[in-house]
């Protein structure tokens, strides 16, 4: 274990011990961008201890969350890559014996032209963009047992079945790219999961996680922008009971919304509505030592991308006490800086909670 990882772990332990005698819970989200161009390549890079893989592992170990919502991780049927990565994390001092990763929509092939380019079989014709099944998938890693029989997986929900869905239309006002496409198109670019986890201090905690579509890379029909809006809107509908009884206590939404409430291209009203939902708290995490509006940014997309934005969120229910939060983005020259920028364009976001 590297010295700064050990120091971070000791700081974490001290923070966890100081909330009126209760055991704090650290929940984090991280789009680690551990995705490759073909199936099996991520496992190869994990086994080779690729620089990016190891940097991501050290970032996670340095922040040491109890529960981690992980995005941008290639899915495979038997979970071999995830198990191998968990092994690396354990070596770095972050042990996650409990894991969940079901098949996402990314790369899930269809026999339809879903992106309207007049062809079938491309990455954009999968249920979620992907060159192969599971590319850039999701996972949940936990120190504590996952109540598998209570998991709710909304990955197969059709977009048209979302109440109030703003489906894409062509220039004539008809369905885009076709009525047949919208008959099979799922809402989730990747997945929407509700994962119950049994913790020693707070009892059962429901982790709600997702990875929404970028609201760009489309045409005037705004297919991706509308989908991004509705993937975010799903959570407010879920909390309001649109899909059956929702947990009313001890839940956390954690994931990559791909939308900034102030600066993003896209329909920013979606994330603004979620952040202001009365059932949620926005801890507004900041980078250590940073000030100003940019201190809350969680990603840095280099030119010609949009630059720094806040797109990654950890939003606890209001019955938690937020005792700390942060974004792992050390300054140049500080321990962990090189790992943070090597691992991913995104930064790990964490929140400490007391029951």
Coordinates of C-alpha atoms in Angstrom, one line a residue:
X1 CA 0.0 0.0 0.0
X2 CA 1.4 3.4 -0.9
X3 CA 2.1 5.8 2.0
X4 CA -0.5 8.4 0.9
X5 CA -3.1 5.7 0.6
X6 CA -2.4 4.6 4.1
X7 CA -2.7 8.2 5.3
X8 CA -6.0 8.6 3.5
X9 CA -7.3 5.4 5.1
X10 CA -6.4 6.7 8.5
X11 CA -8.1 10.0 7.9
X12 CA -11.2 8.1 6.7
X13 CA -11.2 6.0 9.8
X14 CA -11.0 9.1 12.0
X15 CA -13.9 10.8 10.2
X16 CA -16.0 7.7 10.5
X17 CA -15.6 7.6 14.2
X18 CA -16.7 11.1 15.1
X19 CA -20.5 11.3 14.5
X20 CA -22.0 11.1 18.0
X21 CA -20.8 7.6 18.4
X22 CA -22.5 6.3 15.3
X23 CA -20.7 4.6 12.5
X24 CA -20.5 6.8 9.5
X25 CA -21.0 5.5 6.0
X26 CA -19.0 6.7 3.0
X27 CA -20.8 6.4 -0.3
X28 CA -19.1 7.3 -3.6
X29 CA -19.6 7.4 -7.3
X30 CA -16.8 7.1 -9.9
X31 CA -16.9 6.9 -13.7
X32 CA -13.5 5.2 -13.9
X33 CA -13.7 5.0 -17.7
X34 CA -12.4 1.4 -17.5
X35 CA -13.8 0.6 -20.9
X36 CA -12.0 -0.9 -23.9
X37 CA -12.6 -1.4 -27.6
X38 CA -13.4 -5.1 -27.4
X39 CA -14.6 -7.8 -25.1
X40 CA -12.0 -9.3 -22.8
X41 CA -9.5 -6.4 -23.2
X42 CA -10.3 -4.9 -19.9
X43 CA -9.5 -8.2 -18.1
X44 CA -6.3 -8.3 -20.1
X45 CA -5.3 -4.8 -18.9
X46 CA -6.3 -5.7 -15.3
X47 CA -4.1 -8.8 -15.3
X48 CA -1.3 -6.7 -16.9
X49 CA -1.7 -4.0 -14.2
X50 CA -2.1 -1.4 -16.8
X51 CA -1.2 2.2 -15.7
X52 CA -4.8 3.5 -16.0
X53 CA -6.2 0.4 -14.2
X54 CA -3.8 0.8 -11.3
X55 CA -4.4 4.5 -11.1
X56 CA -8.1 3.9 -10.8
X57 CA -7.5 1.3 -8.1
X58 CA -5.4 3.7 -6.1
X59 CA -7.9 6.5 -6.4
X60 CA -10.6 4.2 -4.9
X61 CA -8.3 3.0 -2.2
X62 CA -7.3 6.5 -1.3
X63 CA -10.9 7.6 -0.7
X64 CA -11.9 4.2 0.7
X65 CA -15.7 4.3 0.3
X66 CA -17.9 1.7 2.0
X67 CA -20.2 1.6 -1.0
X68 CA -19.1 2.5 -4.5
X69 CA -21.2 3.1 -7.6
X70 CA -18.9 2.4 -10.5
X71 CA -19.5 3.5 -14.1
X72 CA -17.5 3.0 -17.2
X73 CA -16.6 -0.6 -16.4
X74 CA -16.9 -3.2 -19.1
X75 CA -19.4 -6.0 -18.2
X76 CA -18.8 -9.6 -18.9
X77 CA -21.3 -12.5 -18.3
X78 CA -19.4 -14.2 -15.5
X79 CA -18.1 -11.0 -13.8
X80 CA -14.5 -12.1 -14.3
X81 CA -13.1 -8.6 -14.9
X82 CA -15.0 -7.1 -11.9
X83 CA -13.7 -9.9 -9.7
X84 CA -10.1 -9.3 -10.9
X85 CA -10.4 -5.6 -10.3
X86 CA -11.8 -6.2 -6.8
X87 CA -8.7 -8.3 -6.2
X88 CA -6.5 -5.3 -7.1
X89 CA -8.5 -3.1 -4.8
X90 CA -8.0 -5.5 -2.0
X91 CA -4.3 -5.4 -2.5
X92 CA -4.4 -1.6 -2.3
X93 CA -6.4 -1.9 1.0
X94 CA -10.0 -1.5 -0.2
X95 CA -11.8 -4.8 0.1
X96 CA -15.2 -5.2 -1.5
X97 CA -16.5 -8.8 -0.9
X98 CA -20.0 -7.9 -2.1
X99 CA -20.6 -6.8 -5.7
X100 CA -23.4 -6.4 -8.2
X101 CA -23.3 -6.0 -11.9
X102 CA -26.1 -7.1 -14.3
X103 CA -26.0 -6.8 -18.0
X104 CA -26.5 -3.2 -19.1
X105 CA -28.2 -1.8 -22.2
X106 CA -24.9 -0.6 -23.6
X107 CA -24.0 -2.7 -26.6
X108 CA -27.2 -4.7 -26.3
X109 CA -27.8 -5.4 -30.0
X110 CA -31.2 -4.9 -31.7
X111 CA -32.4 -5.5 -35.2
X112 CA -33.6 -1.9 -35.6
X113 CA -32.2 1.4 -36.8
X114 CA -32.4 3.2 -33.5
X115 CA -30.2 6.2 -34.2
X116 CA -31.8 7.1 -37.5
X117 CA -28.8 6.8 -39.8
X118 CA -30.5 4.5 -42.2
X119 CA -28.5 1.4 -41.3
X120 CA -28.7 -1.4 -38.8
X121 CA -26.1 -3.1 -36.6
X122 CA -24.1 -0.1 -35.6
X123 CA -23.0 0.9 -32.1
X124 CA -25.8 3.5 -32.1
X125 CA -28.4 0.8 -32.9
X126 CA -27.8 -1.0 -29.6
X127 CA -30.2 -0.3 -26.7
X128 CA -27.4 1.9 -25.4
X129 CA -24.4 3.0 -27.4
X130 CA -21.7 0.3 -27.5
X131 CA -19.5 -1.6 -29.8
X132 CA -20.1 -4.9 -27.9
X133 CA -22.4 -6.2 -25.2
X134 CA -21.6 -4.5 -21.9
X135 CA -19.1 -1.9 -23.1
X136 CA -18.8 0.8 -20.5
X137 CA -21.2 -0.9 -18.0
X138 CA -21.8 -0.4 -14.3
X139 CA -21.2 -2.1 -11.0
X140 CA -21.8 -1.7 -7.3
X141 CA -19.1 -2.6 -4.8
X142 CA -19.8 -2.8 -1.1
X143 CA -18.1 -3.8 2.1
X144 CA -21.5 -4.9 3.4
X145 CA -23.9 -7.6 2.2
X146 CA -26.2 -6.8 -0.8
X147 CA -29.7 -8.0 -0.3
X148 CA -29.9 -9.6 -3.8
X149 CA -33.6 -10.6 -3.4
X150 CA -34.6 -7.0 -3.0
X151 CA -32.8 -5.5 -6.0
X152 CA -35.0 -3.6 -8.5
X153 CA -33.6 -3.5 -12.0
X154 CA -35.4 -1.1 -14.4
X155 CA -32.9 -1.6 -17.3
X156 CA -35.6 -3.1 -19.5
X157 CA -38.1 -0.3 -19.0
X158 CA -39.2 1.0 -22.4
X159 CA -38.7 4.7 -22.9
X160 CA -42.3 5.2 -24.1
X161 CA -43.5 3.8 -20.8
X162 CA -42.0 6.5 -18.7
X163 CA -44.8 8.8 -17.5
X164 CA -44.4 12.1 -19.3
X165 CA -41.6 10.9 -21.6
X166 CA -40.4 13.5 -24.1
X167 CA -39.8 11.1 -27.0
X168 CA -37.9 12.3 -30.1
X169 CA -39.8 13.5 -33.2
X170 CA -38.8 14.0 -36.8
X171 CA -39.3 17.3 -38.6
X172 CA -42.9 16.4 -39.4
X173 CA -43.7 15.7 -35.8
X174 CA -43.8 11.9 -36.2
X175 CA -41.8 9.4 -34.1
X176 CA -38.0 9.5 -34.6
X177 CA -36.5 7.5 -36.1
X178 CA -39.7 5.4 -36.5
X179 CA -42.6 4.1 -34.6
X180 CA -41.1 0.6 -34.6
X181 CA -37.9 1.9 -33.1
X182 CA -39.7 3.5 -30.2
X183 CA -41.7 0.3 -29.7
X184 CA -38.4 -1.4 -28.6
X185 CA -36.2 1.5 -27.4
X186 CA -35.4 1.2 -23.7
X187 CA -35.1 4.2 -21.4
X188 CA -31.7 3.4 -19.8
X189 CA -28.6 4.0 -21.9
X190 CA -26.9 1.8 -19.4
X191 CA -29.0 0.9 -16.4
X192 CA -31.2 2.1 -13.5
X193 CA -30.7 -0.1 -10.4
X194 CA -32.0 0.1 -6.9
X195 CA -29.7 -2.0 -4.8
X196 CA -30.5 -2.6 -1.1
X197 CA -27.4 -3.0 1.2
X198 CA -27.5 -4.1 4.8
X199 CA -25.1 -1.9 6.8
X200 CA -24.2 -2.4 10.5
X201 CA -24.8 1.2 11.5
X202 CA -27.7 2.4 9.3
X203 CA -29.5 -0.8 8.6
X204 CA -30.8 -1.3 5.1
X205 CA -29.6 1.4 2.7
X206 CA -31.0 1.6 -0.9
X207 CA -28.4 2.7 -3.4
X208 CA -30.0 4.1 -6.6
X209 CA -27.6 4.2 -9.4
X210 CA -27.4 5.0 -13.1
X211 CA -25.3 6.3 -16.0
X212 CA -27.2 8.6 -18.3
X213 CA -26.6 9.3 -22.0
X214 CA -24.6 12.3 -23.0
X215 CA -27.1 14.9 -24.2
X216 CA -25.2 15.6 -27.4
X217 CA -24.0 13.7 -30.5
X218 CA -27.4 13.8 -32.2
X219 CA -29.4 16.0 -34.6
X220 CA -32.3 18.5 -34.4
X221 CA -34.5 15.7 -33.1
X222 CA -32.5 15.9 -29.8
X223 CA -32.8 12.2 -29.2
X224 CA -29.9 12.1 -26.8
X225 CA -30.8 15.3 -25.1
X226 CA -34.4 14.1 -24.5
X227 CA -33.2 10.7 -23.4
X228 CA -30.7 12.2 -20.9
X229 CA -33.6 14.3 -19.5
X230 CA -35.8 11.4 -19.0
X231 CA -33.1 9.1 -17.5
X232 CA -32.7 11.7 -14.8
X233 CA -36.4 12.4 -14.5
X234 CA -36.9 8.7 -13.8
X235 CA -35.6 9.0 -10.2
X236 CA -38.1 11.7 -9.3
X237 CA -40.9 9.6 -10.7
X238 CA -39.6 6.5 -8.9
X239 CA -39.4 8.3 -5.5
X240 CA -43.0 9.5 -6.1
X241 CA -44.3 6.0 -6.5
X242 CA -44.7 5.8 -10.3
X243 CA -43.1 2.3 -10.3
X244 CA -44.5 0.9 -7.1
X245 CA -43.5 1.6 -3.5
X246 CA -40.2 3.4 -3.2
X247 CA -38.1 3.4 -0.1
X248 CA -38.8 6.5 2.1
X249 CA -35.7 6.3 4.3
X250 CA -32.0 5.7 4.0
X251 CA -31.5 5.9 0.3
X252 CA -28.8 7.6 -1.9
X253 CA -28.8 8.4 -5.6
X254 CA -25.3 8.0 -6.9
X255 CA -24.2 8.0 -10.5
X256 CA -23.2 9.9 -13.6
X257 CA -26.0 12.1 -14.9
X258 CA -23.9 13.5 -17.7
X259 CA -25.5 16.9 -17.1
X260 CA -24.5 20.1 -15.3
X261 CA -27.2 22.2 -13.8
X262 CA -25.6 25.4 -15.0
X263 CA -23.2 24.9 -17.9
X264 CA -24.1 21.7 -19.8
X265 CA -25.5 21.4 -23.3
X266 CA -28.8 19.6 -22.7
X267 CA -32.0 20.0 -20.9
X268 CA -30.6 21.3 -17.6
X269 CA -34.1 21.5 -16.0
X270 CA -33.9 17.8 -15.4
X271 CA -30.9 17.9 -13.1
X272 CA -32.2 21.1 -11.5
X273 CA -35.4 19.4 -10.6
X274 CA -33.6 16.4 -9.1
X275 CA -31.3 18.6 -7.1
X276 CA -34.2 20.5 -5.6
X277 CA -36.4 17.5 -4.9
X278 CA -37.5 17.8 -1.3
X279 CA -36.8 14.2 -0.6
X280 CA -33.1 14.7 -1.4
X281 CA -30.1 16.6 0.0
X282 CA -27.4 18.0 -2.3
X283 CA -24.2 18.1 -0.2
X284 CA -22.5 20.1 -2.9
X285 CA -19.0 18.5 -2.5
X286 CA -15.9 20.5 -3.3
X287 CA -12.3 19.9 -4.1
X288 CA -10.0 20.4 -1.1
X289 CA -8.6 23.9 -1.2
X290 CA -10.6 25.0 -4.2
X291 CA -13.0 28.0 -4.2
X292 CA -15.5 29.5 -6.6
X293 CA -18.1 27.8 -8.8
X294 CA -15.5 25.5 -10.5
X295 CA -14.7 23.9 -7.1
X296 CA -17.7 21.6 -7.5
X297 CA -16.8 20.3 -11.0
X298 CA -16.4 16.5 -11.3
X299 CA -15.1 16.0 -14.8
X300 CA -12.5 17.6 -17.1
X301 CA -13.2 17.0 -20.8
X302 CA -10.3 18.4 -22.8
X303 CA -10.7 20.5 -25.9
X304 CA -12.7 20.3 -28.1
X305 CA -14.9 19.0 -25.3
X306 CA -16.9 21.2 -22.9
X307 CA -14.1 21.4 -20.3
X308 CA -14.9 21.2 -16.6
X309 CA -18.5 20.4 -15.5
X310 CA -20.4 18.9 -12.5
X311 CA -22.0 15.7 -13.9
X312 CA -21.3 13.1 -11.1
X313 CA -23.6 13.1 -8.1
X314 CA -24.1 11.6 -4.7
X315 CA -27.6 12.7 -3.3
X316 CA -28.7 11.2 0.0
X317 CA -32.2 11.2 1.3
X318 CA -33.0 13.9 3.9
X319 CA -33.0 11.6 6.8
X320 CA -29.2 11.3 6.8
X321 CA -26.9 13.7 8.5
X322 CA -24.2 14.8 6.0
X323 CA -20.9 14.9 8.0
X324 CA -18.5 15.3 5.1
X325 CA -18.1 15.3 1.3
X326 CA -15.5 15.9 -1.3
X327 CA -14.2 15.4 -4.8
X328 CA -10.9 13.5 -5.2
X329 CA -9.0 16.0 -7.3
X330 CA -5.6 16.8 -5.6
X331 CA -3.8 19.9 -6.8
X332 CA -0.6 19.6 -8.9
X333 CA 2.2 18.3 -6.7
X334 CA -0.1 16.9 -4.1
X335 CA -0.3 13.1 -3.4
X336 CA -2.8 11.4 -5.6
X337 CA -2.9 14.1 -8.3
X338 CA -1.2 12.0 -11.0
X339 CA -3.4 9.0 -10.2
X340 CA -6.6 11.1 -10.4
X341 CA -5.7 12.5 -13.9
X342 CA -4.4 9.1 -15.2
X343 CA -7.4 7.1 -14.0
X344 CA -10.2 9.0 -15.7
X345 CA -11.4 12.4 -17.0
X346 CA -14.0 12.0 -14.2
X347 CA -13.2 12.4 -10.5
X348 CA -14.4 10.2 -7.7
X349 CA -17.1 12.0 -5.6
X350 CA -17.8 10.9 -2.0
X351 CA -20.2 11.8 0.8
X352 CA -20.0 10.8 4.5
X353 CA -23.3 10.1 6.2
X354 CA -24.4 9.5 9.7
X355 CA -27.7 7.7 10.5

